[in-house]
Each structure stands twice: as C-alpha cells, then as structure tokens.
Short mmCIF file of C-alpha atoms in Angstrom, two decimals:
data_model
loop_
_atom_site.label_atom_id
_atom_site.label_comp_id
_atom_site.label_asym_id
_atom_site.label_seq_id
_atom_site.Cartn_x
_atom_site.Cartn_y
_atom_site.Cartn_z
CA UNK A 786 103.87 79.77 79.15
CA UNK A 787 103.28 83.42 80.60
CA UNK A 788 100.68 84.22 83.36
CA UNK A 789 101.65 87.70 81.76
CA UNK A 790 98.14 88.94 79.58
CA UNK A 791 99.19 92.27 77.70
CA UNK A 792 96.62 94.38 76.08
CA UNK A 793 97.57 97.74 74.31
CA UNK A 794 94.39 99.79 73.29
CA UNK A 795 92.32 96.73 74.26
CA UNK A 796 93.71 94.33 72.28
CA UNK A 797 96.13 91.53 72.84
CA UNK A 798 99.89 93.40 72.86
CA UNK A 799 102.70 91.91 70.05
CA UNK A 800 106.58 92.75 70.62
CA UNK A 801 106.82 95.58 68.64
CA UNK A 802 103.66 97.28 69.96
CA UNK A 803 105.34 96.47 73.76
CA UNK A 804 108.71 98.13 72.43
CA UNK A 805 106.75 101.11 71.84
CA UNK A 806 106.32 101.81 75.77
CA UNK A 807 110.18 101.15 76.58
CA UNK A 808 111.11 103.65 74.34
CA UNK A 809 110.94 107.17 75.95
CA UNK A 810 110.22 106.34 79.92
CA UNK A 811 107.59 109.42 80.01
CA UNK A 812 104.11 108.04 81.48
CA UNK A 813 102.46 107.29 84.27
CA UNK A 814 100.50 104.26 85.64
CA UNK A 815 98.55 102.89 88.34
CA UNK A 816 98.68 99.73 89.86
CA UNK A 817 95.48 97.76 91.58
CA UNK A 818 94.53 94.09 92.85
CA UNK A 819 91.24 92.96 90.97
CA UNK A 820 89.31 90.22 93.48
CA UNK A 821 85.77 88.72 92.02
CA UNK A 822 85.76 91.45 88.89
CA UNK A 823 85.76 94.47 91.45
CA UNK A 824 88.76 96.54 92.99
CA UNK A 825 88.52 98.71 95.91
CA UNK A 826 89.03 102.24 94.98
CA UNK A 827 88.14 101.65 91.19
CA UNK A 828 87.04 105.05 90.53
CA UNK A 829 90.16 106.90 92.18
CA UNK A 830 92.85 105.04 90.10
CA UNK A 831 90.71 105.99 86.97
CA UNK A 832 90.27 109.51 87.92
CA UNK A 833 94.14 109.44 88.90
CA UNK A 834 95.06 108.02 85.67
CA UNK A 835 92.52 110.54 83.90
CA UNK A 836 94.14 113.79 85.73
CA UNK A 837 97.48 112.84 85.31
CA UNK A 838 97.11 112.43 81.16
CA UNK A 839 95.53 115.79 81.52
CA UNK A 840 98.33 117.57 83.35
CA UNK A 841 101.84 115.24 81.84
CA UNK A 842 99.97 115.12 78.09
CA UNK A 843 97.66 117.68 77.26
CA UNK A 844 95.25 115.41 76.71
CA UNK A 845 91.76 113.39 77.39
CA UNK A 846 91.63 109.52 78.91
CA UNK A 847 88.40 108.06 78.28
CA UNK A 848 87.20 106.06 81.38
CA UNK A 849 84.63 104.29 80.13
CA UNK A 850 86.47 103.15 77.25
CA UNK A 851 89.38 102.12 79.42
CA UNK A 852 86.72 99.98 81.62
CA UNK A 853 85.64 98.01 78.60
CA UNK A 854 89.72 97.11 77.38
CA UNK A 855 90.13 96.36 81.50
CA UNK A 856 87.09 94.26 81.46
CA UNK A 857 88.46 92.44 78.31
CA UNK A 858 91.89 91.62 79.60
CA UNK A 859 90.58 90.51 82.57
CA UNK A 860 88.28 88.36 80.54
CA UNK A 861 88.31 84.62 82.17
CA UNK A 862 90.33 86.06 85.51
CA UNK A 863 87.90 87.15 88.30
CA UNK A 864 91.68 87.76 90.59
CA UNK A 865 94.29 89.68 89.05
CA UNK A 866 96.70 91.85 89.77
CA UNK A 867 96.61 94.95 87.33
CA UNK A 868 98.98 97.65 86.27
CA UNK A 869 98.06 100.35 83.44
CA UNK A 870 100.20 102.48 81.82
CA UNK A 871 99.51 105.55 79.51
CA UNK A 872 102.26 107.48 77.30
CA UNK A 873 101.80 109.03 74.17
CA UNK A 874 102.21 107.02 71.29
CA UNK A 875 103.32 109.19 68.95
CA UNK A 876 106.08 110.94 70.88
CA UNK A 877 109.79 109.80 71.69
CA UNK A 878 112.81 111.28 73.13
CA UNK A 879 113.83 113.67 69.95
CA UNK A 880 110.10 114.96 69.08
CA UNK A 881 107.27 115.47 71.91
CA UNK A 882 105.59 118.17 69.42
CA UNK A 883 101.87 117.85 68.56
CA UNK A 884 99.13 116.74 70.01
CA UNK A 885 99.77 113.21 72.17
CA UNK A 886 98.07 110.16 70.71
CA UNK A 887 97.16 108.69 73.99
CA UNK A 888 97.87 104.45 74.08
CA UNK A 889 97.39 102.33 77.21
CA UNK A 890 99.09 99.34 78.38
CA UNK A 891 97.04 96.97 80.26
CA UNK A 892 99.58 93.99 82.14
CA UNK A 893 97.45 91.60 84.24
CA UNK A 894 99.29 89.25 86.39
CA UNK A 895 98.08 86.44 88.70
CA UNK A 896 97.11 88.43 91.89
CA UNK A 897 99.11 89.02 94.77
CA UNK A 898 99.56 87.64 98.39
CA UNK A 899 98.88 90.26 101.10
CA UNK A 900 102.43 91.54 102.60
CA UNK A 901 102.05 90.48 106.25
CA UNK A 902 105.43 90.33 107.62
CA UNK A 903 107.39 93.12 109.90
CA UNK A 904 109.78 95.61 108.05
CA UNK A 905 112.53 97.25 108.29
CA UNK A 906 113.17 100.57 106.35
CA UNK A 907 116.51 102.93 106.23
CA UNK A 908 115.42 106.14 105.44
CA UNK A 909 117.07 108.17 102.79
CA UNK A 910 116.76 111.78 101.51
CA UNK A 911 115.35 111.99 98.34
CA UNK A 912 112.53 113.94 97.13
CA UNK A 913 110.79 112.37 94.10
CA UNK A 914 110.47 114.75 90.84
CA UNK A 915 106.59 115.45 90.39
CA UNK A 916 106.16 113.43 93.26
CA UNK A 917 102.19 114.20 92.87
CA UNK A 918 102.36 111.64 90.08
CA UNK A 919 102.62 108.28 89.73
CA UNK A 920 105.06 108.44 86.71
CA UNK A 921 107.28 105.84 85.07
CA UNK A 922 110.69 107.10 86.42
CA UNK A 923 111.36 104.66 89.10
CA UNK A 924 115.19 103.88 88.63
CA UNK A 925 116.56 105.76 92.46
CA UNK A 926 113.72 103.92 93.77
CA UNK A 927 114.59 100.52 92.97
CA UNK A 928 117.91 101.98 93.59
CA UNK A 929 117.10 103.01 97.12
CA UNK A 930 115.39 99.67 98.09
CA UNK A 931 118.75 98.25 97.14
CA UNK A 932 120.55 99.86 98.77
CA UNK A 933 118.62 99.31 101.97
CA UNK A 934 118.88 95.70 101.50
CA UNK A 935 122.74 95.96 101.07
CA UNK A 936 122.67 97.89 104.63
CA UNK A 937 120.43 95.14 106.21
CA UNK A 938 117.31 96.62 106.05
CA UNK A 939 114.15 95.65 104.55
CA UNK A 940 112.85 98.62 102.25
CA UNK A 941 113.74 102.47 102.06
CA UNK A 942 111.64 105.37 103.21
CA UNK A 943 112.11 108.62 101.67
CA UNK A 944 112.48 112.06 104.25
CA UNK A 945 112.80 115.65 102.66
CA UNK A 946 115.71 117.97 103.02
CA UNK A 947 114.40 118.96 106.24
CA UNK A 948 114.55 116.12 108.20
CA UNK A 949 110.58 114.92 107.35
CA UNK A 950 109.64 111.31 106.33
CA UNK A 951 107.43 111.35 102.65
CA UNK A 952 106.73 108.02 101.26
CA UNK A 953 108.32 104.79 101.08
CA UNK A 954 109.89 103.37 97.74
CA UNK A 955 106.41 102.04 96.59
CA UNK A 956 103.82 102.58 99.84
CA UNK A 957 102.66 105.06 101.53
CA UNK A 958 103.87 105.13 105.28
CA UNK A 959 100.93 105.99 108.59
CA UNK A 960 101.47 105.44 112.27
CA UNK A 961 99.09 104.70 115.19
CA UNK A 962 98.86 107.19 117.64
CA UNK A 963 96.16 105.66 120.34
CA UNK A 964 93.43 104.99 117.88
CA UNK A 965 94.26 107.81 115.55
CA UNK A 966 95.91 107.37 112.35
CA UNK A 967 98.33 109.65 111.51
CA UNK A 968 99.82 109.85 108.09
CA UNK A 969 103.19 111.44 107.24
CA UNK A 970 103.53 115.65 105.67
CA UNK A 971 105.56 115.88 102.94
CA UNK A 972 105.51 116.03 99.32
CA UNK A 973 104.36 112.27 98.25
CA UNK A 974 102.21 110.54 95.91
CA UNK A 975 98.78 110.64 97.07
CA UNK A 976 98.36 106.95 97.45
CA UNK A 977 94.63 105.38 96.72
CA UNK A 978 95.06 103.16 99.71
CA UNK A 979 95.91 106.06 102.00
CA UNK A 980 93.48 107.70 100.92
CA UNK A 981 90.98 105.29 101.20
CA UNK A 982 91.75 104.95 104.67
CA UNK A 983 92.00 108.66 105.14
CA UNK A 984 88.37 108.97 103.99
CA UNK A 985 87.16 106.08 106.01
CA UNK A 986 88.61 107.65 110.03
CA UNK A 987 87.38 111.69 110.45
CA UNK A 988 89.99 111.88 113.50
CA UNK A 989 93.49 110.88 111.07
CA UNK A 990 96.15 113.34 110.86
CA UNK A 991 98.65 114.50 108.88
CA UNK A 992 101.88 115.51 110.44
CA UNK A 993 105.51 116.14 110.02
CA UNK A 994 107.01 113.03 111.05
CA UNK A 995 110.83 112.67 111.54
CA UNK A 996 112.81 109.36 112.01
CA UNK A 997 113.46 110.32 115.49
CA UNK A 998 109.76 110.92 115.97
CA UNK A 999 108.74 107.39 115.00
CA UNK A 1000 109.70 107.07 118.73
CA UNK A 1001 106.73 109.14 120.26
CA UNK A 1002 104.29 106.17 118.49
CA UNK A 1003 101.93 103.17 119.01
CA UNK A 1004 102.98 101.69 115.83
CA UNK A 1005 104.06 102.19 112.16
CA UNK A 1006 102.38 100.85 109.10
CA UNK A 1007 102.72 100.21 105.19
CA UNK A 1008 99.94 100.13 102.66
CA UNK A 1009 99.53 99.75 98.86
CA UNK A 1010 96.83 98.61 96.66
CA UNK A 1011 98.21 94.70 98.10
CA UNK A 1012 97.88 95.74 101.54
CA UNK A 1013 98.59 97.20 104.72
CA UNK A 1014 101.89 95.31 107.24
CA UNK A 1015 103.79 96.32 110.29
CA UNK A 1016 106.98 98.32 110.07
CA UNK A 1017 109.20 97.33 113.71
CA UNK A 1018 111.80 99.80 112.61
CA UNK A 1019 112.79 102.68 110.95
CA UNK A 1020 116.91 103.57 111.10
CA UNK A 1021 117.94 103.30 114.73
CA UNK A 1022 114.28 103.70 116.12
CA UNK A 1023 112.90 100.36 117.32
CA UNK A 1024 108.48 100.38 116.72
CA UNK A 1025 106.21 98.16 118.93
CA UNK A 1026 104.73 95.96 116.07
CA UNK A 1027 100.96 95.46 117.43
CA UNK A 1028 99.39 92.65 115.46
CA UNK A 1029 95.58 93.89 116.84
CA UNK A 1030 96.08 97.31 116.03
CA UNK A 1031 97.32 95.89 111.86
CA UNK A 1032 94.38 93.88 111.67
CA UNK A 1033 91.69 95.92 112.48
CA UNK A 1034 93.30 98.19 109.78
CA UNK A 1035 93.03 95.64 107.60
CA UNK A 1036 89.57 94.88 108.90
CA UNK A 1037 88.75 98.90 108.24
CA UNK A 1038 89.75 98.34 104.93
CA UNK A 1039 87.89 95.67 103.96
CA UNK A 1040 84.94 96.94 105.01
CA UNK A 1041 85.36 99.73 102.07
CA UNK A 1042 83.08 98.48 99.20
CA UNK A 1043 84.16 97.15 95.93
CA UNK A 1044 83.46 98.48 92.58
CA UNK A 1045 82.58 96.23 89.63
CA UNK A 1046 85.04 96.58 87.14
#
C-alpha cells in the first residue's frame, strides 16, 4: 500500500485527475516538513505560493481555503512531509487562453530525516529560467545532480556566467564567516529556509561568492525546508566542516516558532 495521500482541490486525487498535472509541466510548488500539525515558515510558503499564481497565472490562490484542504490531507498525520502544486486546470500545451482555473495538488509523504552528512558539490554554470520561482521545470536540475554524481561528487551548485555561485540543485547554499552568515548574490530562488535564517541574524550578508572564494571561509552550509548540513567541498576547494558551528544553526533554527497548520 502507498504512504503516498493525494488530494486535488481537497479531496482524495483518482488517476485521471493526477494525469491532469503531468500534462503541460507549467506550475509551481512548494515543498515543507509538517511536525505536530505546525511547519516552520507556514505563512511564507503560502504567501510564496499565493504571489507566484498571481504573477505565472493571472490569478487569485485562496489561503485560507488551501489551509482547510492541507489540514484535511494531513488528517490522522501530525508528521508529514508536504509538497503543493498549483497549475491551471483548464490550460494545456496548445491553448493557455482565458482565464486559469486554478487546481492544487496536495502529496503528503511520511516525513523526512534531517540531511546530516558532509557534501560534496561540482559547480556548474547554469542560470535557472525565472529563477525567482519555484516552478515545475526541474529536468537540468536532476540532470545536473547527475551529473555530479557521475564525476564523484555529491550534489551540483549552480554559478552565473560570471563566475558567481547561485543556488544548489534543490537548497540554498550560506557560509560562516566568524559568526556571520553570509549567503551567496546571484539570481536564485528565494528559499523559505534562507530566509528564515536571514530574518533571524541582523549581521548576515549577502555577497558574490566564487568557487575559488569558498577558500577565504569558516565553513559552508546547505539548507531546505528538511534541514541545514555541512558542505567539506566545493570543486577543487577543500571547506573545514565545523560540526559546532552546523549545530547551533540548527539550534537557531529551531528556535523559530511553528505555525499551526
């Protein structure tokens, strides 16, 4: 049987209602871990979720509404991982004319263990489309992770046509510098993690961080709505991983309230 629970519109998904979201690849979604009915950051993946049906549809997400079908798939699951999708239901690849019929795709999946281990990541230049959004095109970025594998790496890191480290293939990427945070410059998704973390320390920084730079650091770090772990190297550059420097990050974190679902 499937951990999988699917809601579409708040109500339990059927196969043809899930073929309806393969169909044209043009959404967006967010992705956050649910412990004890709350998630940290609730209201910033709604109002990220909200904004980007505004600016990719032309049209209006009700929150609250989306709260109650969340509350209902979570029904009987206090810890969850969660990922909800919006497209338009009433447009496909030949006709995206009228006005979108906005449908949501709730998947909630048993929740996930913290990342904790070192990584490695090979950077690669590639500059996301829309990068502001978290959309559904994530082909090169799977693609990119593979490929990093293949070359013995871990993960892949993304760095502009300049020379400047963005994001990583699904995280956002920070360093320590002392006991400053400093978070990469570059076009990138605005990650609810990183931000949560850039809210939380008045003295972070953002900076244009190359490779080579990674050098000049006290450490390198990864975070996503699952968690925050150690990079030790990025390319040829070597990091000090500093296990008391990742866990009072974690610590900082954790000390961020949850919201209620």
């Amino acid at each position: 049987m499937s951990t999988t629970r699917a809601c579409i519109d708040g109500e339990p998904a059927d196969v043809e209602a899930l073929a309806g979201f393969t169909r044209t690849g043009y959404g967006h979604f967010t992705t956050m871990q649910v412990r004890q009915g709350a998630v940290r950051g609730l209201d910033l993946h709604l109002i990220r979720l909200q904004a980007a049906t505004r600016a990719l549809f032309g049209g209006r997400l009700d929150i609250e509404a989306l709260r109650g079908d969340l509350r209902r798939a979570l029904e009987g699951r206090a810890d969850a991982a969660v990922r909800i999708s919006v497209v338009a239901g009433n447009w496909n690849a030949r006709s995206m004319s009228g006005a979108a019929r906005i449908r949501t795709l709730i998947l909630v999946d048993p929740p996930l263990p913290e990342p904790r281990e070192p990584v490695r990541l090979r950077s690669f230049m590639h500059e996301r489309y829309l990068p502001r959004f978290k959309h559904l095109g994530s082909f090169e970025l799977f693609h990119l992770r593979r490929q990093a594998r293949i070359q013995g790496f871990d993960d892949a890191v993304l760095r502009t046509r300049e020379g400047f480290l963005s994001e990583g293939a699904t995280f956002s990427l920070g360093f320590f510098s002392g006991n400053t945070l400093v978070w990469t410059q570059a076009p990138q998704l605005d990650g609810i993690t990183r931000r949560l973390l850039m809210q939380s320390d008045p003295r972070a920084q953002v900076r244009e961080i190359s490779p080579e730079d990674a050098r000049g650091f006290d450490g390198a770090f990864c975070c996503h709505s699952g968690g925050i772990w150690p990079v030790s190297r990025i390319d040829e550059v070597s990091i000090t991983v500093d296990e008391a420097r990742i866990e009072a990050l974690r610590a900082r974190l954790a000390e961020i309230p949850m919201q209620a679902v």
